[in-house]
Coordinates of C-alpha atoms in Angstrom, one line a residue:
X1 CA 5.5 -19.0 -0.6
X2 CA 4.3 -17.9 -4.0
X3 CA 5.5 -19.8 -7.1
X4 CA 6.0 -16.5 -9.0
X5 CA 7.6 -13.2 -8.2
X6 CA 4.8 -11.0 -7.0
X7 CA 4.8 -7.3 -7.6
X8 CA 3.6 -5.0 -4.8
X9 CA 1.7 -2.2 -6.5
X10 CA 0.3 1.0 -4.9
X11 CA -3.4 0.1 -4.8
X12 CA -6.1 2.5 -6.1
X13 CA -8.4 3.1 -3.2
X14 CA -11.6 4.7 -4.4
X15 CA -12.5 6.0 -7.8
X16 CA -10.9 9.4 -7.4
X17 CA -7.5 8.4 -6.0
X18 CA -4.6 9.5 -8.3
X19 CA -1.6 9.1 -6.0
X20 CA -0.6 8.0 -2.6
X21 CA 2.2 8.6 -0.1
X22 CA 4.0 5.7 1.5
X23 CA 4.0 6.7 5.1
X24 CA 5.7 3.6 6.6
X25 CA 6.8 0.1 5.6
X26 CA 5.5 -2.1 8.4
X27 CA 7.7 -5.0 7.5
X28 CA 11.5 -4.8 7.4
X29 CA 13.3 -5.6 4.2
X30 CA 13.9 -9.3 3.7
X31 CA 11.3 -10.4 6.3
X32 CA 8.9 -13.2 5.4
X33 CA 5.3 -12.3 5.2
X34 CA 2.1 -14.3 4.7
X35 CA -0.9 -13.5 2.6
X36 CA -3.0 -11.0 4.5
X37 CA -0.2 -9.5 6.5
X38 CA 0.0 -5.7 6.6
X39 CA 2.9 -4.5 4.5
X40 CA 2.8 -0.8 4.6
X41 CA 0.7 2.2 5.5
X42 CA -0.2 4.7 2.8
X43 CA -1.8 8.2 2.9
X44 CA -4.3 9.0 0.2
X45 CA -6.2 12.1 -0.6
X46 CA -8.9 11.0 1.8
X47 CA -7.8 8.3 4.2
X48 CA -4.8 6.5 5.7
X49 CA -4.9 2.8 5.2
X50 CA -2.8 -0.3 5.8
X51 CA -2.1 -2.3 2.7
X52 CA -2.0 -6.1 3.1
X53 CA 0.0 -8.6 1.2
X54 CA -1.7 -10.4 -1.7
X55 CA 0.7 -13.4 -1.4
X56 CA 3.5 -14.7 0.7
X57 CA 7.2 -14.2 0.3
X58 CA 10.2 -12.1 1.3
X59 CA 9.6 -8.4 1.1
X60 CA 11.8 -6.3 -1.1
X61 CA 10.7 -2.6 -1.2
X62 CA 11.9 -0.5 -4.1
X63 CA 10.4 2.8 -3.1
X64 CA 11.3 4.3 0.3
X65 CA 8.9 5.7 2.9
X66 CA 7.9 9.3 2.4
X67 CA 7.6 9.0 -1.3
X68 CA 4.4 10.0 -3.3
X69 CA 3.7 7.8 -6.3
X70 CA 0.8 7.3 -8.7
X71 CA -1.8 4.7 -8.1
X72 CA -0.7 1.4 -9.7
X73 CA 3.0 2.1 -9.4
X74 CA 5.5 -0.7 -8.6
X75 CA 6.7 -0.2 -5.0
X76 CA 8.1 -3.6 -4.1
X77 CA 8.4 -7.3 -4.6
X78 CA 7.5 -10.5 -2.7
X79 CA 10.2 -13.0 -3.5
X80 CA 11.4 -16.5 -2.7
X81 CA 14.4 -17.3 -0.6
X82 CA 17.5 -16.4 -2.6
X83 CA 15.6 -14.7 -5.4
X84 CA 16.5 -11.3 -6.6
X85 CA 13.8 -8.8 -8.0
X86 CA 13.6 -8.2 -11.7
X87 CA 13.8 -4.7 -13.2
X88 CA 10.6 -3.0 -14.4
X89 CA 11.2 -4.5 -17.9
X90 CA 10.9 -8.0 -16.5
X91 CA 14.5 -9.1 -16.9
X92 CA 17.1 -9.4 -14.1
X93 CA 18.8 -6.1 -13.2
X94 CA 22.6 -5.7 -13.2
X95 CA 24.3 -6.0 -9.9
X96 CA 24.5 -2.8 -8.0
X97 CA 21.5 -1.1 -9.7
X98 CA 18.8 0.4 -7.6
X99 CA 16.4 3.3 -7.2
X100 CA 17.1 6.8 -6.4
X101 CA 16.3 8.9 -3.3
X102 CA 16.2 12.5 -2.4
X103 CA 13.3 13.5 -4.6
X104 CA 9.9 12.1 -5.5
X105 CA 11.0 11.8 -9.1
X106 CA 13.3 8.9 -8.4
X107 CA 11.0 6.3 -6.8
X108 CA 8.0 7.6 -8.8
X109 CA 10.0 6.9 -12.0
X110 CA 10.0 3.2 -11.1
X111 CA 6.2 3.2 -10.9
X112 CA 5.8 5.4 -14.0
X113 CA 8.1 3.1 -16.0
X114 CA 5.9 0.1 -15.1
X115 CA 2.7 2.0 -15.9
X116 CA 4.2 3.2 -19.2
X117 CA 4.9 -0.4 -20.2
X118 CA 1.4 -1.4 -19.3
X119 CA -0.2 1.2 -21.5
X120 CA 2.3 1.1 -24.3
X121 CA 3.2 4.7 -23.8
X122 CA 6.7 6.0 -23.2
X123 CA 7.8 6.9 -19.7
X124 CA 7.4 10.7 -19.2
X125 CA 10.7 12.5 -18.9
X126 CA 9.1 15.3 -16.9
X127 CA 6.8 15.3 -13.9
X128 CA 3.1 15.1 -14.2
X129 CA 1.2 17.8 -12.4
X130 CA -0.7 16.4 -9.4
X131 CA 0.8 12.9 -9.9
X132 CA 3.5 13.3 -7.3
X133 CA 6.3 12.9 -9.9
X134 CA 9.3 15.1 -10.8
X135 CA 11.6 15.1 -13.7
X136 CA 14.7 13.0 -14.0
X137 CA 15.6 9.4 -14.6
X138 CA 16.1 6.8 -11.9
X139 CA 19.6 7.0 -10.6
X140 CA 21.2 3.5 -10.1
X141 CA 22.8 2.8 -6.8
X142 CA 21.7 6.0 -5.1
X143 CA 21.9 4.5 -1.6
X144 CA 18.3 3.9 -0.7
X145 CA 19.1 1.4 1.9
X146 CA 17.2 -1.3 -0.1
X147 CA 19.1 -4.3 -1.4
X148 CA 20.4 -3.8 -4.9
X149 CA 19.0 -6.4 -7.3
X150 CA 21.5 -8.9 -8.7
X151 CA 21.5 -10.5 -12.1
X152 CA 20.4 -14.1 -12.2
X153 CA 20.8 -16.7 -14.9
X154 CA 17.2 -16.9 -16.0
X155 CA 16.5 -15.7 -19.5
X156 CA 13.3 -14.0 -20.7
X157 CA 11.1 -16.1 -22.8
X158 CA 10.0 -19.7 -22.6
X159 CA 10.9 -21.8 -19.6
X160 CA 13.0 -24.8 -19.9
X161 CA 13.3 -27.8 -17.5
X162 CA 14.1 -27.8 -13.8
X163 CA 15.9 -24.6 -12.6
X164 CA 18.7 -24.4 -10.1
X165 CA 16.2 -23.7 -7.4
X166 CA 14.4 -27.0 -8.1
X167 CA 11.3 -25.4 -9.5
X168 CA 9.5 -27.5 -12.1
X169 CA 8.9 -25.5 -15.3
X170 CA 7.7 -26.3 -18.7
X171 CA 10.1 -27.0 -21.6
X172 CA 9.7 -24.9 -24.8
X173 CA 8.2 -27.9 -26.6
X174 CA 5.5 -28.4 -24.0
X175 CA 4.3 -24.8 -24.0
X176 CA 1.5 -24.1 -26.5
X177 CA 1.8 -20.8 -28.4
X178 CA -0.2 -18.0 -26.9
X179 CA -3.5 -17.3 -28.7
X180 CA -3.9 -13.7 -27.7
X181 CA -1.3 -12.1 -29.9
X182 CA 1.5 -14.7 -29.9
X183 CA 4.9 -14.4 -28.3
X184 CA 6.4 -16.3 -25.4
X185 CA 5.6 -15.4 -21.8
X186 CA 8.2 -13.3 -20.0
X187 CA 10.0 -15.2 -17.3
X188 CA 11.3 -13.5 -14.2
X189 CA 14.4 -14.5 -12.2
X190 CA 15.0 -18.1 -11.4
X191 CA 12.5 -19.1 -14.2
X192 CA 9.5 -17.6 -12.4
X193 CA 6.6 -16.2 -14.4
X194 CA 5.6 -12.6 -13.8
X195 CA 1.9 -12.7 -13.0
X196 CA -0.4 -10.7 -10.8
X197 CA -2.1 -12.6 -7.9
X198 CA -5.6 -12.0 -9.5
X199 CA -4.3 -13.4 -12.8
X200 CA -3.2 -16.5 -11.1
X201 CA -6.5 -16.9 -9.4
X202 CA -8.4 -16.5 -12.6
X203 CA -6.1 -18.9 -14.5
X204 CA -6.4 -21.5 -11.7
X205 CA -10.2 -21.3 -11.7
X206 CA -10.4 -21.6 -15.5
X207 CA -7.7 -24.3 -15.8
X208 CA -5.4 -22.1 -17.9
X209 CA -1.7 -22.7 -18.2
X210 CA -0.1 -19.3 -17.6
X211 CA 2.9 -20.2 -19.8
X212 CA 0.5 -20.1 -22.7
X213 CA -0.7 -16.5 -22.0
X214 CA 1.0 -13.5 -23.4
X215 CA 1.4 -10.8 -20.7
X216 CA 0.7 -7.2 -21.5
X217 CA 1.6 -5.7 -18.2
X218 CA 4.9 -4.1 -17.2
X219 CA 7.8 -6.2 -18.5
X220 CA 5.4 -8.8 -19.9
X221 CA 3.7 -9.3 -16.6
X222 CA 0.5 -11.3 -16.9
X223 CA -2.6 -9.5 -15.6
X224 CA -6.1 -10.8 -15.2
X225 CA -7.3 -9.1 -18.4
X226 CA -4.7 -11.2 -20.4
X227 CA -6.2 -14.4 -19.0
X228 CA -9.7 -13.3 -19.8
X229 CA -8.7 -12.3 -23.4
X230 CA -7.0 -15.7 -23.7
X231 CA -10.2 -17.5 -22.7
X232 CA -12.3 -15.3 -25.1
X233 CA -10.1 -16.2 -28.1
X234 CA -10.0 -19.9 -27.2
X235 CA -12.1 -21.6 -29.9
X236 CA -12.8 -25.4 -30.0
X237 CA -10.0 -26.1 -32.4
X238 CA -7.5 -24.0 -30.5
X239 CA -8.5 -25.6 -27.3
X240 CA -7.8 -29.0 -28.8
X241 CA -4.5 -27.8 -30.1
X242 CA -3.6 -26.4 -26.7
X243 CA -4.6 -29.6 -24.9
X244 CA -2.6 -31.7 -27.3
X245 CA 0.5 -29.5 -26.8
X246 CA 0.3 -30.2 -23.1
X247 CA 0.6 -34.0 -22.4
X248 CA -1.9 -35.3 -19.9
X249 CA -3.9 -32.0 -19.8
X250 CA -7.6 -31.8 -19.7
X251 CA -10.1 -29.0 -20.0
X252 CA -9.8 -28.2 -16.3
X253 CA -6.1 -29.0 -15.7
X254 CA -3.1 -26.8 -15.4
X255 CA 0.6 -27.6 -15.7
X256 CA 2.2 -29.0 -12.5
X257 CA 3.3 -26.3 -10.1
X258 CA 6.1 -26.9 -7.7
X259 CA 5.4 -26.9 -4.0
X260 CA 6.3 -23.8 -2.0
X261 CA 10.0 -23.6 -1.3
X262 CA 10.9 -23.6 2.4
X263 CA 12.3 -20.4 3.7
X264 CA 15.6 -20.8 5.4
X265 CA 17.8 -18.2 7.0
X266 CA 14.9 -15.6 6.9
X267 CA 12.8 -14.3 9.7
X268 CA 9.9 -16.8 10.3
X269 CA 6.3 -15.7 10.0
X270 CA 4.9 -15.3 13.5
X271 CA 1.2 -16.0 14.3
X272 CA 0.7 -12.2 14.6
X273 CA 0.7 -9.9 11.7
X274 CA 2.5 -6.5 11.9
X275 CA -0.8 -4.7 11.8
X276 CA -2.2 -6.7 14.7
X277 CA 1.0 -6.2 16.6
X278 CA 0.9 -2.4 16.1
X279 CA -2.8 -2.2 17.1
X280 CA -2.1 -4.2 20.2
X281 CA 0.8 -1.9 21.1
X282 CA -1.5 1.2 20.6
X283 CA -4.2 -0.4 22.8
X284 CA -1.7 -1.5 25.5
X285 CA -2.7 -5.2 25.0
X286 CA -0.3 -8.0 25.9
X287 CA -0.4 -10.4 23.0
X288 CA 0.5 -13.3 25.2
X289 CA -2.9 -13.0 26.9
X290 CA -4.8 -13.1 23.6
X291 CA -6.2 -16.4 22.2
X292 CA -5.8 -16.4 18.4
X293 CA -8.8 -17.7 16.5
X294 CA -7.1 -17.7 13.1
X295 CA -5.4 -20.6 11.3
X296 CA -2.8 -22.2 13.4
X297 CA -3.7 -20.0 16.4
X298 CA -3.0 -16.8 14.4
X299 CA -4.1 -13.7 16.2
X300 CA -6.5 -11.6 14.2
X301 CA -7.8 -8.0 14.6
X302 CA -11.1 -9.3 15.9
X303 CA -9.3 -11.2 18.7
X304 CA -8.0 -7.9 20.1
X305 CA -11.6 -6.7 20.6
X306 CA -12.2 -9.4 23.2
X307 CA -9.4 -8.0 25.4
X308 CA -9.8 -4.8 27.3
X309 CA -7.2 -2.2 26.7
X310 CA -4.7 -1.6 29.5
X311 CA -4.4 2.1 28.6
X312 CA -5.8 4.6 26.2
X313 CA -4.7 4.0 22.6
X314 CA -1.6 5.9 21.6
X315 CA -2.3 8.8 19.3
X316 CA -1.3 8.5 15.7
X317 CA 1.6 10.6 14.4
X318 CA -0.8 13.0 12.7
X319 CA -2.3 14.0 16.0
X320 CA 0.8 15.9 17.0
X321 CA 0.1 19.6 17.1
X322 CA 2.1 21.7 14.6
X323 CA 4.8 23.8 16.2
X324 CA 6.4 27.1 15.1
X325 CA 9.1 26.4 12.6
X326 CA 7.5 23.3 11.2
X327 CA 7.0 22.9 7.5
X328 CA 3.8 21.0 6.7
X329 CA 4.0 19.3 3.3
X330 CA 1.1 19.7 0.9
X331 CA 0.7 16.0 0.4
X332 CA -1.9 13.4 1.1
X333 CA -5.1 14.8 2.6
X334 CA -3.7 18.3 3.2
X335 CA -2.5 18.5 -0.4
X336 CA -5.9 17.4 -1.8
X337 CA -7.8 19.8 0.4
X338 CA -5.5 22.6 -0.9
X339 CA -6.0 21.7 -4.5
X340 CA -9.7 21.1 -4.4
X341 CA -10.5 24.3 -2.4
X342 CA -8.4 26.4 -4.6
X343 CA -9.9 24.9 -7.8
X344 CA -13.4 25.4 -6.3
X345 CA -12.9 29.1 -5.8
X346 CA -11.3 29.5 -9.2
X347 CA -13.9 27.6 -11.2
X348 CA -17.2 28.7 -9.4
X349 CA -19.0 32.0 -8.8
X350 CA -19.5 31.5 -5.1
X351 CA -21.5 33.7 -2.7
X352 CA -23.1 33.1 0.6
X353 CA -26.5 33.8 2.2
X354 CA -27.0 34.0 5.9
X355 CA -30.4 32.9 7.4
X356 CA -31.5 32.7 11.0
X357 CA -33.8 29.8 11.9
X358 CA -35.8 29.0 15.0
X359 CA -34.8 25.9 16.8
X360 CA -37.3 25.9 19.8
X361 CA -39.4 23.1 18.4
X362 CA -36.4 21.0 17.6
X363 CA -34.9 21.4 21.1
X364 CA -38.3 20.6 22.7
X365 CA -38.8 17.5 20.5
X366 CA -35.4 16.2 21.2
X367 CA -35.9 16.6 25.0
X368 CA -39.1 14.5 24.6
X369 CA -37.3 11.8 22.6
X370 CA -34.7 11.5 25.3
X371 CA -37.4 10.5 27.7
X372 CA -39.6 8.4 25.4
X373 CA -36.7 6.5 23.7
X374 CA -34.7 6.0 26.9
X375 CA -35.6 2.3 27.1
X376 CA -35.4 1.6 23.4
X377 CA -32.6 0.9 21.0
X378 CA -33.5 4.0 18.9
X379 CA -30.7 6.5 18.9
X380 CA -31.7 10.0 20.0
X381 CA -31.0 12.4 17.1
X382 CA -28.6 15.3 17.8
X383 CA -29.4 18.8 16.6
X384 CA -27.0 18.1 13.8
X385 CA -29.0 15.1 12.7
X386 CA -32.2 17.2 12.6
X387 CA -30.4 19.6 10.3
X388 CA -29.1 16.9 8.1
X389 CA -32.6 15.5 7.6
X390 CA -34.0 19.0 7.0
X391 CA -31.3 19.8 4.5
X392 CA -31.9 16.6 2.5
X393 CA -35.7 16.8 2.6
X394 CA -35.7 20.5 1.4
X395 CA -33.6 19.5 -1.7
X396 CA -36.7 17.6 -3.0
X397 CA -38.5 20.9 -3.5
X398 CA -35.4 22.8 -4.7
X399 CA -33.6 20.5 -7.2
X400 CA -31.4 23.3 -8.5
X401 CA -29.4 23.0 -5.3
X402 CA -28.9 19.2 -5.9
X403 CA -27.0 19.5 -9.1
X404 CA -23.7 19.5 -10.8
X405 CA -22.3 21.8 -13.6
X406 CA -20.7 20.1 -16.6
X407 CA -19.5 21.3 -20.0
X408 CA -22.9 20.7 -21.6
X409 CA -25.0 22.4 -18.9
X410 CA -26.4 22.1 -15.4
X411 CA -27.4 18.5 -14.5
X412 CA -30.1 18.1 -11.9
X413 CA -29.5 14.9 -10.0
X414 CA -32.1 12.3 -9.2
X415 CA -30.4 10.9 -6.0
X416 CA -29.9 12.9 -2.9
X417 CA -26.6 11.8 -1.3
X418 CA -25.8 14.0 1.7
X419 CA -22.2 14.6 2.6
X420 CA -21.3 16.1 6.0
X421 CA -17.9 17.4 7.0
X422 CA -16.0 15.8 9.9
X423 CA -12.8 17.3 11.3
X424 CA -10.0 14.8 11.6
X425 CA -6.3 15.3 12.5
X426 CA -4.6 16.9 9.5
X427 CA -7.7 18.0 7.7
X428 CA -11.3 17.0 7.2
X429 CA -13.3 14.2 5.6
X430 CA -16.8 14.3 4.1
X431 CA -18.6 11.0 4.7
X432 CA -21.7 10.4 2.6
X433 CA -25.2 9.3 3.7
X434 CA -26.8 7.9 0.6
X435 CA -30.5 8.5 -0.2
X436 CA -30.7 10.8 2.9
X437 CA -34.1 12.2 2.0
X438 CA -35.9 8.9 2.3
X439 CA -34.1 7.7 5.4
X440 CA -36.0 8.1 8.8
X441 CA -34.3 10.4 11.2
X442 CA -33.2 7.6 13.6
X443 CA -31.4 5.9 10.7
X444 CA -29.7 9.1 9.7
X445 CA -28.6 9.5 13.3
X446 CA -27.2 6.0 13.5
X447 CA -25.5 6.3 10.1
X448 CA -24.0 9.7 10.8
X449 CA -22.6 8.6 14.1
X450 CA -21.0 5.5 12.7
X451 CA -19.5 7.3 9.7
X452 CA -18.1 10.1 11.8
X453 CA -16.5 7.7 14.2
X454 CA -15.0 5.7 11.4
X455 CA -13.6 8.9 9.8
X456 CA -12.0 10.0 13.1
X457 CA -10.5 6.6 13.6
X458 CA -9.1 6.6 10.1
X459 CA -10.8 3.4 9.1
X460 CA -13.8 4.6 7.0
X461 CA -14.2 2.8 3.7
X462 CA -13.2 5.0 0.8
X463 CA -16.4 4.4 -1.1
X464 CA -18.3 6.1 1.8
X465 CA -16.4 9.3 1.0
X466 CA -17.6 9.6 -2.6
X467 CA -20.8 10.6 -4.4
X468 CA -22.1 13.5 -2.3
X469 CA -24.6 15.7 -4.2
X470 CA -24.9 18.3 -1.4
X471 CA -22.8 18.9 1.7
X472 CA -23.5 20.2 5.2
X473 CA -20.7 21.5 7.4
X474 CA -20.9 22.8 11.0
X475 CA -18.8 25.2 13.1
X476 CA -21.4 25.6 15.8
X477 CA -19.3 23.6 18.2
X478 CA -16.5 26.2 17.9
X479 CA -18.8 29.1 18.8
X480 CA -19.1 30.3 15.2
X481 CA -22.4 31.9 14.0
X482 CA -21.9 32.8 10.3
X483 CA -19.2 31.7 8.0
X484 CA -18.6 31.2 4.2
X485 CA -18.1 27.5 3.5
X486 CA -16.4 26.6 0.2
X487 CA -18.4 24.3 -2.1
X488 CA -17.1 20.8 -2.6
X489 CA -16.1 20.4 -6.3
X490 CA -18.9 18.7 -8.2
X491 CA -21.6 20.2 -6.1
X492 CA -23.3 23.6 -6.5
X493 CA -24.0 24.4 -2.9
X494 CA -22.9 23.7 0.7
X495 CA -24.9 24.5 3.9
X496 CA -23.0 25.8 6.9
X497 CA -24.5 25.5 10.4
X498 CA -23.7 27.9 13.2
X499 CA -24.0 27.6 17.0
X500 CA -27.3 27.3 18.9
X501 CA -27.8 30.5 20.8
X502 CA -30.4 32.6 22.6
X503 CA -32.5 35.0 20.5
X504 CA -35.2 37.4 21.2
X505 CA -38.7 37.7 19.5
X506 CA -41.0 40.5 20.4
X507 CA -44.7 39.8 21.1
X508 CA -46.3 43.2 21.1
X509 CA -44.1 45.0 23.6
X510 CA -42.9 41.9 25.4
X511 CA -39.5 40.2 24.6
X512 CA -39.6 36.4 24.2
X513 CA -36.5 34.3 24.6
X514 CA -36.0 31.9 21.7
X515 CA -33.4 29.4 20.5
X516 CA -31.9 30.2 17.1
X517 CA -29.0 29.4 14.9
X518 CA -27.6 30.9 11.7
X519 CA -27.4 28.9 8.4
X520 CA -24.7 29.9 5.9
X521 CA -25.6 28.7 2.4
X522 CA -22.8 29.1 -0.2
X523 CA -24.0 28.5 -3.8
X524 CA -22.6 28.6 -7.3
X525 CA -24.2 31.5 -9.1
X526 CA -23.6 29.8 -12.4
X527 CA -26.3 27.3 -11.5
X528 CA -28.4 29.0 -8.8
X529 CA -29.5 32.6 -8.4
X530 CA -30.0 34.4 -5.1
X531 CA -33.8 34.0 -4.9
X532 CA -33.9 30.2 -5.4
X533 CA -31.1 29.9 -2.8
X534 CA -33.1 32.0 -0.3
X535 CA -36.2 29.9 -1.0
X536 CA -34.2 26.8 -0.1
X537 CA -33.2 28.3 3.2
X538 CA -36.8 29.3 4.0
X539 CA -37.9 25.7 3.4
X540 CA -35.2 24.3 5.7
X541 CA -36.3 26.8 8.3
X542 CA -40.0 25.8 8.0
X543 CA -39.0 22.1 8.4
X544 CA -37.1 23.0 11.6
X545 CA -40.1 24.9 13.0
X546 CA -42.3 21.8 12.6
X547 CA -39.8 19.0 13.1
X548 CA -42.3 16.1 13.5
X549 CA -42.1 15.8 9.7
X550 CA -38.4 15.0 10.0
X551 CA -38.9 11.8 12.1
X552 CA -40.0 9.7 9.1

């Protein structure tokens, strides 16, 4: 059990994440969790992920499932037995107070209050566009189903002596004045310091007494930057003063910390995390037959891979087909697709070229590779893999297509990072193959297959969905020949791939059967004119006519 009240914040997953939707709390209110247990599942603009606990304690959610809140918002607490959560200002909340439900504005206001305190800016009274917030203050006691925080006897400020819970805390005389701005540290309920898990790790590694650090986070919460600032300002004289103010301290010591309090009357932590239990249920695995390899016999996700599934994994909720009468909310991935595609068509001058390419040589080469690589570990490239390599390689000769438009002009990019669209339940994802032009074709095939599989399984790392400089999308598998793909914002072009079909080429007066497909290149006319776009398509076609150059 943690020695401080630990905030549960909505994590920022990836550089572009602005908000997230709490799909489900995986742990019931009041249940004991250990560090690393899955607490909740959130939906972001790109992926659905399970969020793990950064510390142990009893879970107290303050934002209900189904709510969209900004990244970094306070959504819950991890507490000790008998402890009540503080309010966003860091002081105990009056009995009966709580959070509101019914609209996004209520729970989001909790997070926005915390964020406002962290930045020194006032809490907005109206919703922020795209932030998943609405106007209105938090309504106390609105019946969320979450326990209402109760007032405790702890006061904000310096800590004094043993508390009623038996925790050892520093008396005011033994606490050195903070060096980074002065002022006493804010204490949470039952005399507990408010500090992020990372701040505690940094402080422990540097031998810093957290009671000497002024917190600048929500309600005086100590964040890692506060500890780093404290260390940066710690001169030799100040260090001596700090050590003399703390009897028995040395350059690497910290104040005594009480041992973890035993949890009584609460659900015990089982050797199986909620996430592992859910995965086992989806795979049809009996946990009693699994040997745990974690601490104390704890069953980990990797342990499930050693047991064959009894049945096919249960589909995720998102896999359910929409039915007439349903209302599909524009949140999470669907909402992001809607906003980005609408913005793309509003901000760019988009038009599309269609271009037919011969695929006979690619089909023939792939048939040869199937035979020659049958006894090797080399993956046989798909037709889509050949097209990915050709699209990336052609960008070397046509840098106008590998660019981005900014306020000061058209920036031609040095790196070629190729994104490719993957259809997933509820929308699509665009995994990114970095430096695709220099990768050999087998490596592109291996990487594309792994990324596509991870995207469909909902477990692709967010950083593999960022940084594309050019995108390829295919509807050939759906029988489509020509279409008008919409450019991914930040790029100036996107290449659409149609179905492989039979064509006809005339040799004198004799028809010759060929294998062809149609490429659909949408480009931003602000950056690229029609002729350079057509030249790019011609280069791609030439590479596909002589595909041996694509192997390396």
